mmCIF file of C-alpha atoms and ligand atoms in Angstrom:
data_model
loop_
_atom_site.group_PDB
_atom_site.id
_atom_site.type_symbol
_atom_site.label_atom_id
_atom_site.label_comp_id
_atom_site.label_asym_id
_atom_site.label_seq_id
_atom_site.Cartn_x
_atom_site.Cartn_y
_atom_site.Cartn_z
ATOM 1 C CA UNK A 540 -49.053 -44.126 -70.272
ATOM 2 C CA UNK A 541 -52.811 -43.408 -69.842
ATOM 3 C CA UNK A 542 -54.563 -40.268 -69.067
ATOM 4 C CA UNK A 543 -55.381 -40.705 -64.973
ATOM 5 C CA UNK A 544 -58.785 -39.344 -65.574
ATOM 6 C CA UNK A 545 -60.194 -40.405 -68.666
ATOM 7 C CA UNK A 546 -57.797 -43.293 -69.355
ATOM 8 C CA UNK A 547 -56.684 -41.963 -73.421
ATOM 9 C CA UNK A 548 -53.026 -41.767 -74.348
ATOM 10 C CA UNK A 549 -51.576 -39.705 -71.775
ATOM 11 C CA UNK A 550 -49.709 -36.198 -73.783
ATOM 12 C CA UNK A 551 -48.007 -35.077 -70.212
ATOM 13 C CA UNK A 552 -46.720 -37.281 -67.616
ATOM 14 C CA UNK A 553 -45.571 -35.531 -64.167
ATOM 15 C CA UNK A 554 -44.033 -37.967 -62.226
ATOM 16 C CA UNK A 555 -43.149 -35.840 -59.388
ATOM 17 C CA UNK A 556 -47.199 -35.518 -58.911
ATOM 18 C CA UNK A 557 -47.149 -39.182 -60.171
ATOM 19 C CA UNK A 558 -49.749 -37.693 -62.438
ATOM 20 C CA UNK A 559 -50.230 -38.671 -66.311
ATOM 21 C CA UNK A 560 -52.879 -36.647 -68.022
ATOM 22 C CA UNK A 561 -54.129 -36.293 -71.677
ATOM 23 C CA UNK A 562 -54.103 -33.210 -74.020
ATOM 24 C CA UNK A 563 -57.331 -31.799 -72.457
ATOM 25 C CA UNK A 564 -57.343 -32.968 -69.069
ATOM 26 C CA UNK A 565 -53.993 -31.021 -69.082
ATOM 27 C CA UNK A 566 -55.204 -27.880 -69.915
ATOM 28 C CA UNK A 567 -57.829 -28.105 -67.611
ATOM 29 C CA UNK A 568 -55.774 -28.890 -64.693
ATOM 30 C CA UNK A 569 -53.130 -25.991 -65.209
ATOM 31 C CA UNK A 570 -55.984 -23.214 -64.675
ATOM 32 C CA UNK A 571 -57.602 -25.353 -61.811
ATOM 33 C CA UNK A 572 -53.884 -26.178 -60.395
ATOM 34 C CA UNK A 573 -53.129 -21.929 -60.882
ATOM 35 C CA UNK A 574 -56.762 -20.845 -59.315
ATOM 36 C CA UNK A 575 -55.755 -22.717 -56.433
ATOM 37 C CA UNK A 576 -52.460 -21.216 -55.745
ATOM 38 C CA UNK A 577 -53.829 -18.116 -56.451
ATOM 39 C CA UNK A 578 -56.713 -18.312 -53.191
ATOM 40 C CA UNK A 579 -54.049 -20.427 -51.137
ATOM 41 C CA UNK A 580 -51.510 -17.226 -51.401
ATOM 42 C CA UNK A 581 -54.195 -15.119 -51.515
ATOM 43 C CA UNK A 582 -53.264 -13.265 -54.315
ATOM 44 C CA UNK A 583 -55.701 -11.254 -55.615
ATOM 45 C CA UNK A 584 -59.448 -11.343 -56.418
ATOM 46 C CA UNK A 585 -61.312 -11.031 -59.713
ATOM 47 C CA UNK A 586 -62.761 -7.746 -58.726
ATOM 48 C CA UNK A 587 -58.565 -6.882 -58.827
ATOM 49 C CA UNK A 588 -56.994 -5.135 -61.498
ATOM 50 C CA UNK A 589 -54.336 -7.476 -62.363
ATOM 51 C CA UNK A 590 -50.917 -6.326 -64.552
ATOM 52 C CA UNK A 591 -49.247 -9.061 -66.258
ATOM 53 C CA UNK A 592 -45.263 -8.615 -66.907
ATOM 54 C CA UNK A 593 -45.152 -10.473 -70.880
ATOM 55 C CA UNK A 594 -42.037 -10.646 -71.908
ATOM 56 C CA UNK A 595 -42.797 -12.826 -75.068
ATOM 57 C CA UNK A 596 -41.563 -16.355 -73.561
ATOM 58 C CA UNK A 597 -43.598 -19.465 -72.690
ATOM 59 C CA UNK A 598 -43.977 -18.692 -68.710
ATOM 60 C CA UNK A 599 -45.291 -14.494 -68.967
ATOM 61 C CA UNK A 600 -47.728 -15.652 -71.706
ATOM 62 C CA UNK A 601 -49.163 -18.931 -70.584
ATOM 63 C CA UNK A 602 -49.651 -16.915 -67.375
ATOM 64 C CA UNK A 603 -51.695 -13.926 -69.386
ATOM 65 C CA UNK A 604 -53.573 -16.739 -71.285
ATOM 66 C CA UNK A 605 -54.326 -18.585 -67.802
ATOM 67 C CA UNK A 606 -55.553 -15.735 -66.291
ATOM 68 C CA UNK A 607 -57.637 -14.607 -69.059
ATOM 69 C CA UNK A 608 -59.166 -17.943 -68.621
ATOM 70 C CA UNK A 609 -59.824 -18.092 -65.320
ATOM 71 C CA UNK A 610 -61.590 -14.766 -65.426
ATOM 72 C CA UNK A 611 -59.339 -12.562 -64.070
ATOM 73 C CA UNK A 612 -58.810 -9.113 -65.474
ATOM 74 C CA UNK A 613 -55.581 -9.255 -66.435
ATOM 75 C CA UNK A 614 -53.444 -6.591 -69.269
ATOM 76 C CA UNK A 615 -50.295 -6.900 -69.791
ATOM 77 C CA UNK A 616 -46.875 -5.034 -70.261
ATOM 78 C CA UNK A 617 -44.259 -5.412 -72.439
ATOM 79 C CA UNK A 618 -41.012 -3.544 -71.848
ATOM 80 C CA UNK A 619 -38.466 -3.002 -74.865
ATOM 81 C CA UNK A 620 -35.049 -3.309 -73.601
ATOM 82 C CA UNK A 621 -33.439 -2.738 -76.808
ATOM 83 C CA UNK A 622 -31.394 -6.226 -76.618
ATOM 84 C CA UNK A 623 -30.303 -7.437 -80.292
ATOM 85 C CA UNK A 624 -27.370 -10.033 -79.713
ATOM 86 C CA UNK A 625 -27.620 -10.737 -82.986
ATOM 87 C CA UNK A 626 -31.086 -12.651 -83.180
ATOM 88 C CA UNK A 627 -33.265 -9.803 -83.165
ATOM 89 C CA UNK A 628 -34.090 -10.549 -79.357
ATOM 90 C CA UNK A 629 -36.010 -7.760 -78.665
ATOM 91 C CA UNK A 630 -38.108 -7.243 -81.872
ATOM 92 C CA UNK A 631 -38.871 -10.780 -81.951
ATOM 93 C CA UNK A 632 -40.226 -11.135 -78.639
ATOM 94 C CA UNK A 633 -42.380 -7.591 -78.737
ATOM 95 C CA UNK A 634 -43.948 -9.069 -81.904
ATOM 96 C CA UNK A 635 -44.783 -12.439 -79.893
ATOM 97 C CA UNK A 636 -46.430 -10.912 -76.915
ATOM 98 C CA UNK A 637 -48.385 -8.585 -79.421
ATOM 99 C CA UNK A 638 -49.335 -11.513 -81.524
ATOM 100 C CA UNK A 639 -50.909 -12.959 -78.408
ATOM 101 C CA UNK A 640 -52.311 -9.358 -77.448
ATOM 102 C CA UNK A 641 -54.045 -9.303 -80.716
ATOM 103 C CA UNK A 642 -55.478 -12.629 -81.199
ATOM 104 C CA UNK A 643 -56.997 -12.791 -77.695
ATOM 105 C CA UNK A 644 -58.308 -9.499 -77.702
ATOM 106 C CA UNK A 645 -56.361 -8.029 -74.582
ATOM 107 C CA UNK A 646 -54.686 -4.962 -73.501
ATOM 108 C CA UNK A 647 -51.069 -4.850 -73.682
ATOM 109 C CA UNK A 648 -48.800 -1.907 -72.855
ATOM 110 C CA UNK A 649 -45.916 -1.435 -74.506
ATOM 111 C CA UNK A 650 -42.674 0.991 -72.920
ATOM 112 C CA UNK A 651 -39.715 1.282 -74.823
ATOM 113 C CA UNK A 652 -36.875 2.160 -72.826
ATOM 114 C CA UNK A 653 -34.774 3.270 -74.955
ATOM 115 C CA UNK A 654 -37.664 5.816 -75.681
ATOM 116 C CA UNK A 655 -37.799 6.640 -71.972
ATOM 117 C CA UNK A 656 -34.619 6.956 -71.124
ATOM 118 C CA UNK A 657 -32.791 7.839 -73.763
ATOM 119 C CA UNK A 658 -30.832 4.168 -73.763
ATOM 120 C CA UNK A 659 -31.452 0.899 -74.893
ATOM 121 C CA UNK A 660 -30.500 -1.536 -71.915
ATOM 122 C CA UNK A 661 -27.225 -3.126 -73.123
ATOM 123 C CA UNK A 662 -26.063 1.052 -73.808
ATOM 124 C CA UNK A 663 -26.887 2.460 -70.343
ATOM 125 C CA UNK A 664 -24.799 -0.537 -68.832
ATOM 126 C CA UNK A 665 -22.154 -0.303 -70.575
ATOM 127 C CA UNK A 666 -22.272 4.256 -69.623
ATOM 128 C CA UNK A 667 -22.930 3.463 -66.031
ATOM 129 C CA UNK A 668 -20.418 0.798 -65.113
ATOM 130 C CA UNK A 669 -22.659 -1.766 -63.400
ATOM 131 C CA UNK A 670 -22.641 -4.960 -63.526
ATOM 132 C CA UNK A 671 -19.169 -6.269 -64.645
ATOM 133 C CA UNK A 672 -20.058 -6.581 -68.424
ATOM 134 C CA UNK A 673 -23.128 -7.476 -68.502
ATOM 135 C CA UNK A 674 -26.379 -5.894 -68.770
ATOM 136 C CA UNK A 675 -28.246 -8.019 -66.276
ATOM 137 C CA UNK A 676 -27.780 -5.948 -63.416
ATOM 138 C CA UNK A 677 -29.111 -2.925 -64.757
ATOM 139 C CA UNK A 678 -31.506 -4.454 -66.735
ATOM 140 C CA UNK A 679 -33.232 -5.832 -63.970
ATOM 141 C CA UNK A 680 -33.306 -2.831 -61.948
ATOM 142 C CA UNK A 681 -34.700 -1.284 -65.040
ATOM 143 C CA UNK A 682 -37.496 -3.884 -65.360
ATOM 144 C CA UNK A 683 -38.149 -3.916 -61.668
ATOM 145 C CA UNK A 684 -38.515 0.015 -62.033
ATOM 146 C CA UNK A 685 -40.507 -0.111 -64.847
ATOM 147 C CA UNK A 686 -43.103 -2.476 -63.483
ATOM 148 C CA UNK A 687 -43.357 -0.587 -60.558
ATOM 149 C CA UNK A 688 -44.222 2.467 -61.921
ATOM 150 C CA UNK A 689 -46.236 1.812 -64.487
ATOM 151 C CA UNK A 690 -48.721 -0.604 -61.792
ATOM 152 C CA UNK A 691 -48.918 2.624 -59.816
ATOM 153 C CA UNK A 692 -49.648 5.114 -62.617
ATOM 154 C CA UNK A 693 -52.266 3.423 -64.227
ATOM 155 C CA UNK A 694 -53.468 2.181 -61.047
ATOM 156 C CA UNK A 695 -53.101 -1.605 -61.447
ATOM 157 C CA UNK A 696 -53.739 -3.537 -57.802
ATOM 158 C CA UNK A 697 -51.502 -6.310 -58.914
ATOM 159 C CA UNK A 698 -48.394 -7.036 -60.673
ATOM 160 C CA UNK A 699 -48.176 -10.465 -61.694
ATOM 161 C CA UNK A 700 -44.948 -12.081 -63.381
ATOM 162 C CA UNK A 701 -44.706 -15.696 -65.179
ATOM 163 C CA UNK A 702 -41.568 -16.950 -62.645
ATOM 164 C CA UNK A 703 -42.134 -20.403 -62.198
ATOM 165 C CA UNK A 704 -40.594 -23.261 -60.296
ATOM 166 C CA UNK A 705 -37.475 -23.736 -61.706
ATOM 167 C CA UNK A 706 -36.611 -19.925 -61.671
ATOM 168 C CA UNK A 707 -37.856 -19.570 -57.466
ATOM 169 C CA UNK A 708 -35.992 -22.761 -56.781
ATOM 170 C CA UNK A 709 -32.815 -21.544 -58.630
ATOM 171 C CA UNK A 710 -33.056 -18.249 -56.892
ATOM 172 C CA UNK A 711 -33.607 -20.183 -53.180
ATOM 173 C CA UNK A 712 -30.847 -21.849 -54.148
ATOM 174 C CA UNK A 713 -28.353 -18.905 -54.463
ATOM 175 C CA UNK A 714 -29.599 -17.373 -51.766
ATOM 176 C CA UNK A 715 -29.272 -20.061 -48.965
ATOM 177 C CA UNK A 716 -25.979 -20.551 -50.792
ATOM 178 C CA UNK A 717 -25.186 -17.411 -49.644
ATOM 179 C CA UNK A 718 -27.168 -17.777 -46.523
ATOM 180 C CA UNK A 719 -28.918 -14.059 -47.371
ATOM 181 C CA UNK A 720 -31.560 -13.124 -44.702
ATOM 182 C CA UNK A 721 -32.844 -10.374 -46.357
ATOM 183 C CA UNK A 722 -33.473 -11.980 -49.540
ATOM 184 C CA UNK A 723 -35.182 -15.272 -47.895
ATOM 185 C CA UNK A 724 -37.246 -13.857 -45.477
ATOM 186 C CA UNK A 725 -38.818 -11.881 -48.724
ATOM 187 C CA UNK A 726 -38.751 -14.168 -51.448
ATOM 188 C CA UNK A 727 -42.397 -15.917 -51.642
ATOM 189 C CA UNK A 728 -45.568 -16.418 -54.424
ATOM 190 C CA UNK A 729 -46.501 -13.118 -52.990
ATOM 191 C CA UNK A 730 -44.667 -9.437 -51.930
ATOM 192 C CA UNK A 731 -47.364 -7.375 -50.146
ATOM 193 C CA UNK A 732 -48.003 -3.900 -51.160
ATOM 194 C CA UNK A 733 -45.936 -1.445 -49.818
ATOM 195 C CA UNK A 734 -46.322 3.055 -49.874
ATOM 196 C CA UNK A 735 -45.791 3.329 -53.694
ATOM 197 C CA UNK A 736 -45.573 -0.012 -54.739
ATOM 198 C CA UNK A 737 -48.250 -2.391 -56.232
ATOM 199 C CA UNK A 738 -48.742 -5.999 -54.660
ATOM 200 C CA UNK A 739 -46.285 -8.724 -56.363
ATOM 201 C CA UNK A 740 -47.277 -12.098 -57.118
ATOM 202 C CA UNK A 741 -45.816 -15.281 -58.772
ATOM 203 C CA UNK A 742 -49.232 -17.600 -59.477
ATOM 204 C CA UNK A 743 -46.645 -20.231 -61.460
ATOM 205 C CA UNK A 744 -44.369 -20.664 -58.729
ATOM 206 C CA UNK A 745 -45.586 -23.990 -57.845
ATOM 207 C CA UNK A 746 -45.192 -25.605 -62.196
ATOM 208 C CA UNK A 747 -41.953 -26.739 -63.422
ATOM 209 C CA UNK A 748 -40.590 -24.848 -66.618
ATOM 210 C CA UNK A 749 -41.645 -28.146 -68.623
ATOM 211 C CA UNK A 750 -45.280 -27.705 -67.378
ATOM 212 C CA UNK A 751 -45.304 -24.389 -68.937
ATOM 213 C CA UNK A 752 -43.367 -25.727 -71.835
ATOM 214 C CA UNK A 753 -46.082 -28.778 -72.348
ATOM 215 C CA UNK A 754 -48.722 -25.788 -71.682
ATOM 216 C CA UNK A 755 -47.674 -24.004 -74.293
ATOM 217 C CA UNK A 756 -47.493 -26.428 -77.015
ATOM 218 C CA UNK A 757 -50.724 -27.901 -76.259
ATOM 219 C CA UNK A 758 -52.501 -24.631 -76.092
ATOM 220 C CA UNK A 759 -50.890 -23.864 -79.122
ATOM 221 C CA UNK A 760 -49.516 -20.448 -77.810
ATOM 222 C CA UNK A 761 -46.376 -19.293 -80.208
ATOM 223 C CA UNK A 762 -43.326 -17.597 -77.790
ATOM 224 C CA UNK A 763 -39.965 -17.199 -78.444
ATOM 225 C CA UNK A 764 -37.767 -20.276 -77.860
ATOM 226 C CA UNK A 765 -34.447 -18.368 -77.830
ATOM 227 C CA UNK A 766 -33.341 -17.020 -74.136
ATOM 228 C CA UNK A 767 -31.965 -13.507 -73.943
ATOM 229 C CA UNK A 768 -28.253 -13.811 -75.601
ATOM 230 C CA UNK A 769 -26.990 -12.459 -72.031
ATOM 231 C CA UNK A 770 -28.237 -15.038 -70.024
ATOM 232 C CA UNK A 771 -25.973 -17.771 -71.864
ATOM 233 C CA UNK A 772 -23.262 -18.794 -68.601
ATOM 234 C CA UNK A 773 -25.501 -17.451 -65.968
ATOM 235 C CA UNK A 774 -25.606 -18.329 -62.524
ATOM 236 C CA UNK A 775 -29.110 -19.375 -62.242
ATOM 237 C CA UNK A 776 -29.158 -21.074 -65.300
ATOM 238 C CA UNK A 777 -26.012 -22.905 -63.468
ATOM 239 C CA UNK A 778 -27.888 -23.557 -60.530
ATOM 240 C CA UNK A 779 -31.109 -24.494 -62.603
ATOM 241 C CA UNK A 780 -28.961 -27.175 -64.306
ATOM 242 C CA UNK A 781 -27.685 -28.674 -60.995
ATOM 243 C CA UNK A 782 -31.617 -28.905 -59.199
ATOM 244 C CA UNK A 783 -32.243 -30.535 -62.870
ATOM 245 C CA UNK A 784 -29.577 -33.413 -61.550
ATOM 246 C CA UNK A 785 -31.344 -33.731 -58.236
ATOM 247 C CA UNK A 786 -34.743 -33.746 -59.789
ATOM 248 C CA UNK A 787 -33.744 -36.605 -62.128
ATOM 249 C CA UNK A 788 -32.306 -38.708 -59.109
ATOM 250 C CA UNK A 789 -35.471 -37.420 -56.941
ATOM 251 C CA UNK A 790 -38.583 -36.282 -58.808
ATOM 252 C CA UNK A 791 -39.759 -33.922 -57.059
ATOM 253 C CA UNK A 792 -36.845 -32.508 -54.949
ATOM 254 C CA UNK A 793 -37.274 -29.092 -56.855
ATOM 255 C CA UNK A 794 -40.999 -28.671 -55.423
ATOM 256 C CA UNK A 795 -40.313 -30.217 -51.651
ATOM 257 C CA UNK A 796 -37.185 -28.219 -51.794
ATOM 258 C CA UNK A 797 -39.373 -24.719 -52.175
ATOM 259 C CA UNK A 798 -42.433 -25.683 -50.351
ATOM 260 C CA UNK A 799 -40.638 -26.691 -47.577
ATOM 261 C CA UNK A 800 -39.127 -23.212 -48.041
ATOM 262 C CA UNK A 801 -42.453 -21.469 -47.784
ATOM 263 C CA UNK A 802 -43.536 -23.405 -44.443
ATOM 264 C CA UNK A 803 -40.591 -22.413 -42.786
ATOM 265 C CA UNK A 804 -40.675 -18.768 -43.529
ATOM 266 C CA UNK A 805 -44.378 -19.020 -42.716
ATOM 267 C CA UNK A 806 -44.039 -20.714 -39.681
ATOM 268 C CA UNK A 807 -41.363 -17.710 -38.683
ATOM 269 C CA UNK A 808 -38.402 -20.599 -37.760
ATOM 270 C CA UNK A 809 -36.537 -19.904 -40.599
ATOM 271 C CA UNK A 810 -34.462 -17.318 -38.559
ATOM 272 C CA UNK A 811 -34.593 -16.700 -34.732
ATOM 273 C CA UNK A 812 -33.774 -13.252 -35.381
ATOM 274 C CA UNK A 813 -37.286 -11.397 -36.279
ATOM 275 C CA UNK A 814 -35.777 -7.594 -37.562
ATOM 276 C CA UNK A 815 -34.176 -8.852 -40.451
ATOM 277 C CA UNK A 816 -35.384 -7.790 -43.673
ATOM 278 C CA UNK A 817 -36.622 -4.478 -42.140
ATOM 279 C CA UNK A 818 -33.774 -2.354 -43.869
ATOM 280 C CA UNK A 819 -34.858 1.137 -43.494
ATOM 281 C CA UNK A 820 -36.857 2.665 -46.618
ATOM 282 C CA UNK A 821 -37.290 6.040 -47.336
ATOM 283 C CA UNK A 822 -39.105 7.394 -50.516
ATOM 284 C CA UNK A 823 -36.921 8.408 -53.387
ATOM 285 C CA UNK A 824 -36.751 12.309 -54.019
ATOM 286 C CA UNK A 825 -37.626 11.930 -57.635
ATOM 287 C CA UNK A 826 -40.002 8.490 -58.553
ATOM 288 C CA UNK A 827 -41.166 7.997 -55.248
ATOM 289 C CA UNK A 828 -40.507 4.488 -54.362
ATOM 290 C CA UNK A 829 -39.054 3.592 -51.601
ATOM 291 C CA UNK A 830 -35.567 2.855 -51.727
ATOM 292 C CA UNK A 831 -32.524 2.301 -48.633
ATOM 293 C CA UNK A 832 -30.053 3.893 -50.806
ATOM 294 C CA UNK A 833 -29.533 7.574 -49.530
ATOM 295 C CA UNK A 834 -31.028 10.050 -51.496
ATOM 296 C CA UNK A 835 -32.113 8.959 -55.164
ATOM 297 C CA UNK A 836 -33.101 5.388 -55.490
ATOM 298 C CA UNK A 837 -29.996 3.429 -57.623
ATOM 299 C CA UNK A 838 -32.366 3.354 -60.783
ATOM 300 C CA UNK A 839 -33.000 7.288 -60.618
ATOM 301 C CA UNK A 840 -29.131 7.970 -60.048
ATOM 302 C CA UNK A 841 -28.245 5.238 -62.444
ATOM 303 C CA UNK A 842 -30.261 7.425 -65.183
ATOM 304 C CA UNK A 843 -28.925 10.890 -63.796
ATOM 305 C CA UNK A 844 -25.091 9.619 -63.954
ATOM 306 C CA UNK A 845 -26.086 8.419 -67.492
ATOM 307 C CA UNK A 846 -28.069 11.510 -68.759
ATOM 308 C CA UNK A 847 -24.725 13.851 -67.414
ATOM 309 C CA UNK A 848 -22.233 11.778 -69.386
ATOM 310 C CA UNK A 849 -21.570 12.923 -72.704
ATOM 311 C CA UNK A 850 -20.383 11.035 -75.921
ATOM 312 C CA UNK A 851 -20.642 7.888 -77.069
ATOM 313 C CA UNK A 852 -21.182 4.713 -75.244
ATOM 314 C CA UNK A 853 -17.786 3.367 -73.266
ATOM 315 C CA UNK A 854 -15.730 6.293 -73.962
ATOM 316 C CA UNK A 855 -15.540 7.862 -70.701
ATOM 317 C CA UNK A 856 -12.675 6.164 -68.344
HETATM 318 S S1 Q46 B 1994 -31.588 -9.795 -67.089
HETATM 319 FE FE1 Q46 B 1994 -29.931 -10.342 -68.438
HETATM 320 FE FE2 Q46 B 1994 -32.426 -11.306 -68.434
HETATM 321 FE FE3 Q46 B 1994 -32.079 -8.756 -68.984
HETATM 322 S S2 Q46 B 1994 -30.169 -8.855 -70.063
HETATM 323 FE FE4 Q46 B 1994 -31.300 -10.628 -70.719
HETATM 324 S S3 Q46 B 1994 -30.622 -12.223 -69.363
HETATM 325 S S4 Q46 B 1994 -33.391 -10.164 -70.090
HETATM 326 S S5 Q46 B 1994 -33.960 -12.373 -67.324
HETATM 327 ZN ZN1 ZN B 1995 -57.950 -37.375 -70.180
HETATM 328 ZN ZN1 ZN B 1996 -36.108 6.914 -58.018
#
């Protein structure tokens, strides 16, 4: 397989894009590729202050590395959720995304929750009974939280995460699965700003996870290869494993299937119904953001119900 534009030994061959390409042709066309997602969803500009969600794997820091060369001014946060599982997730991906931090000379911010809050992620599931089990719930309201705040308090325009195709598909998937208006009509590369929340955007959305993964390698950017230990028997990764089936039978089923996605949303035929998605929002009493649960947003009384418990973890009943 030869490089398409300078004919040497291809390194990456897409054949969804029916596109072969050689070590640096590739990492010239990921940044060209990205810059022109990034002024087709208008995104943000480089006068923009841009926060980048690093969470120490391949897709948050080949998206902080694009960025950075592209122009854009781009720091990044790390958030410590306190998650061993017996690998050391935590530590080990902290030490990765300020590895990166360090040898590229950029800005990262680092929150410990556990610190914040009192709780490491895995603990304040486990004291505030969401989530059957497993973290995820709560940890994801906790990042979402997190990200939110911390855009608004130090005044970022932007927040930027490293989701890529395989993760939007998989989450398209389960939600036309479950046929969930609310969720389509707001899942896209880009969330607008809303009172007390910073602009969200997804400028990988349109790469496949082995895009990033080739990325990475090439660029010679070190992450961590291990996914959390919760995620192991997860629903999306369930549903990422079945598009993986189409994609081999169709390359390029994953893409059409989103894009397709994003024209009907666009094009306002996705739903007849226009009010949709319009769930009433009121500020929380205590962050600020806006929230449709009555009073306190769920993370606020999640932490309140947690900070009034006493004892140790799982012993109230
Ligand atoms: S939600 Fe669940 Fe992830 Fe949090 S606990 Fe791990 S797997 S990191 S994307
Ligand atoms: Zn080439
Ligand atoms: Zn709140």
């Amino acid at each position: 397989m030869k490089c398409k534009k300078c004919g040497m030994k291809a390194s990456v061959n897409m054949r969804q894009h029916k596109l072969a390409l050689c070590r640096d042709h590739y990492l010239e066309w990921v940044p060209e590729q990205t810059e022109r997602f990034i002024k087709k969803y208008e995104m943000f500009t480089r006068d923009e202050k841009i926060l980048v969600a690093v969470s120490g794997g391949k897709d948050s820091l080949a998206l902080w590395d694009i960025l950075t060369r592209l122009g854009y001014r781009a720091d990044g946060l790390y958030l410590g959720l306190g998650i061993d599982g017996g690998i050391g997730y935590s530590h080990a991906s902290q030490r990765l995304a300020e590895k990166f931090a360090h040898e590229h000379d950029l800005k990262l911010h680092a929150v410990d929750i556990e610190k914040e809050y009192g709780q490491s992620i895995p603990v304040l599931s486990e004291m505030s009974h969401r989530g059957h089990g497993k973290p995820c719930a709560v940890c994801g309201l906790t990042k979402r939280h997190e990200m939110n705040r911390i855009a608004r308090d130090l005044g970022y325009d932007v927040l930027a995460t490293g989701h890529n195709l395989d993760d939007e598909a998989a989450v398209l998937f389960g939600n036309t699965l479950m046929w969930d208006a609310n969720y389509l009509l707001r899942q896209g590369p880009v969330l607008p700003a809303t009172e007390g929340l910073a602009r969200k955007v997804k400028p990988l959305c349109r790469f496949y996870e082995r895009e990033m993964t080739a990325y990475c390698l090439l660029r010679g950017i070190e992450y961590i290869y291990e996914e959390c230990p919760f995620a192991e028997g997860s629903t999306s990764i369930y549903y990422k494993e079945l598009l993986n089936q189409l994609e081999t039978a169709r390359p390029g089923a994953k893409l059409t299937f989103y894009l397709r996605f994003l024209e009907a949303r666009k094009s306002g035929d996705l739903f007849v119904e226009k009010n949709v998605g319009q769930a009433h929002l009121h500020p929380c009493p205590k962050c600020g953001q806006p929230t449709s649960a009555p009073g306190l947003c769920s993370f606020c009384r999640m932490i309140e119900k947690v900070n009034s418990m006493e004892g140790v973890p799982g012993s109230s009943s």
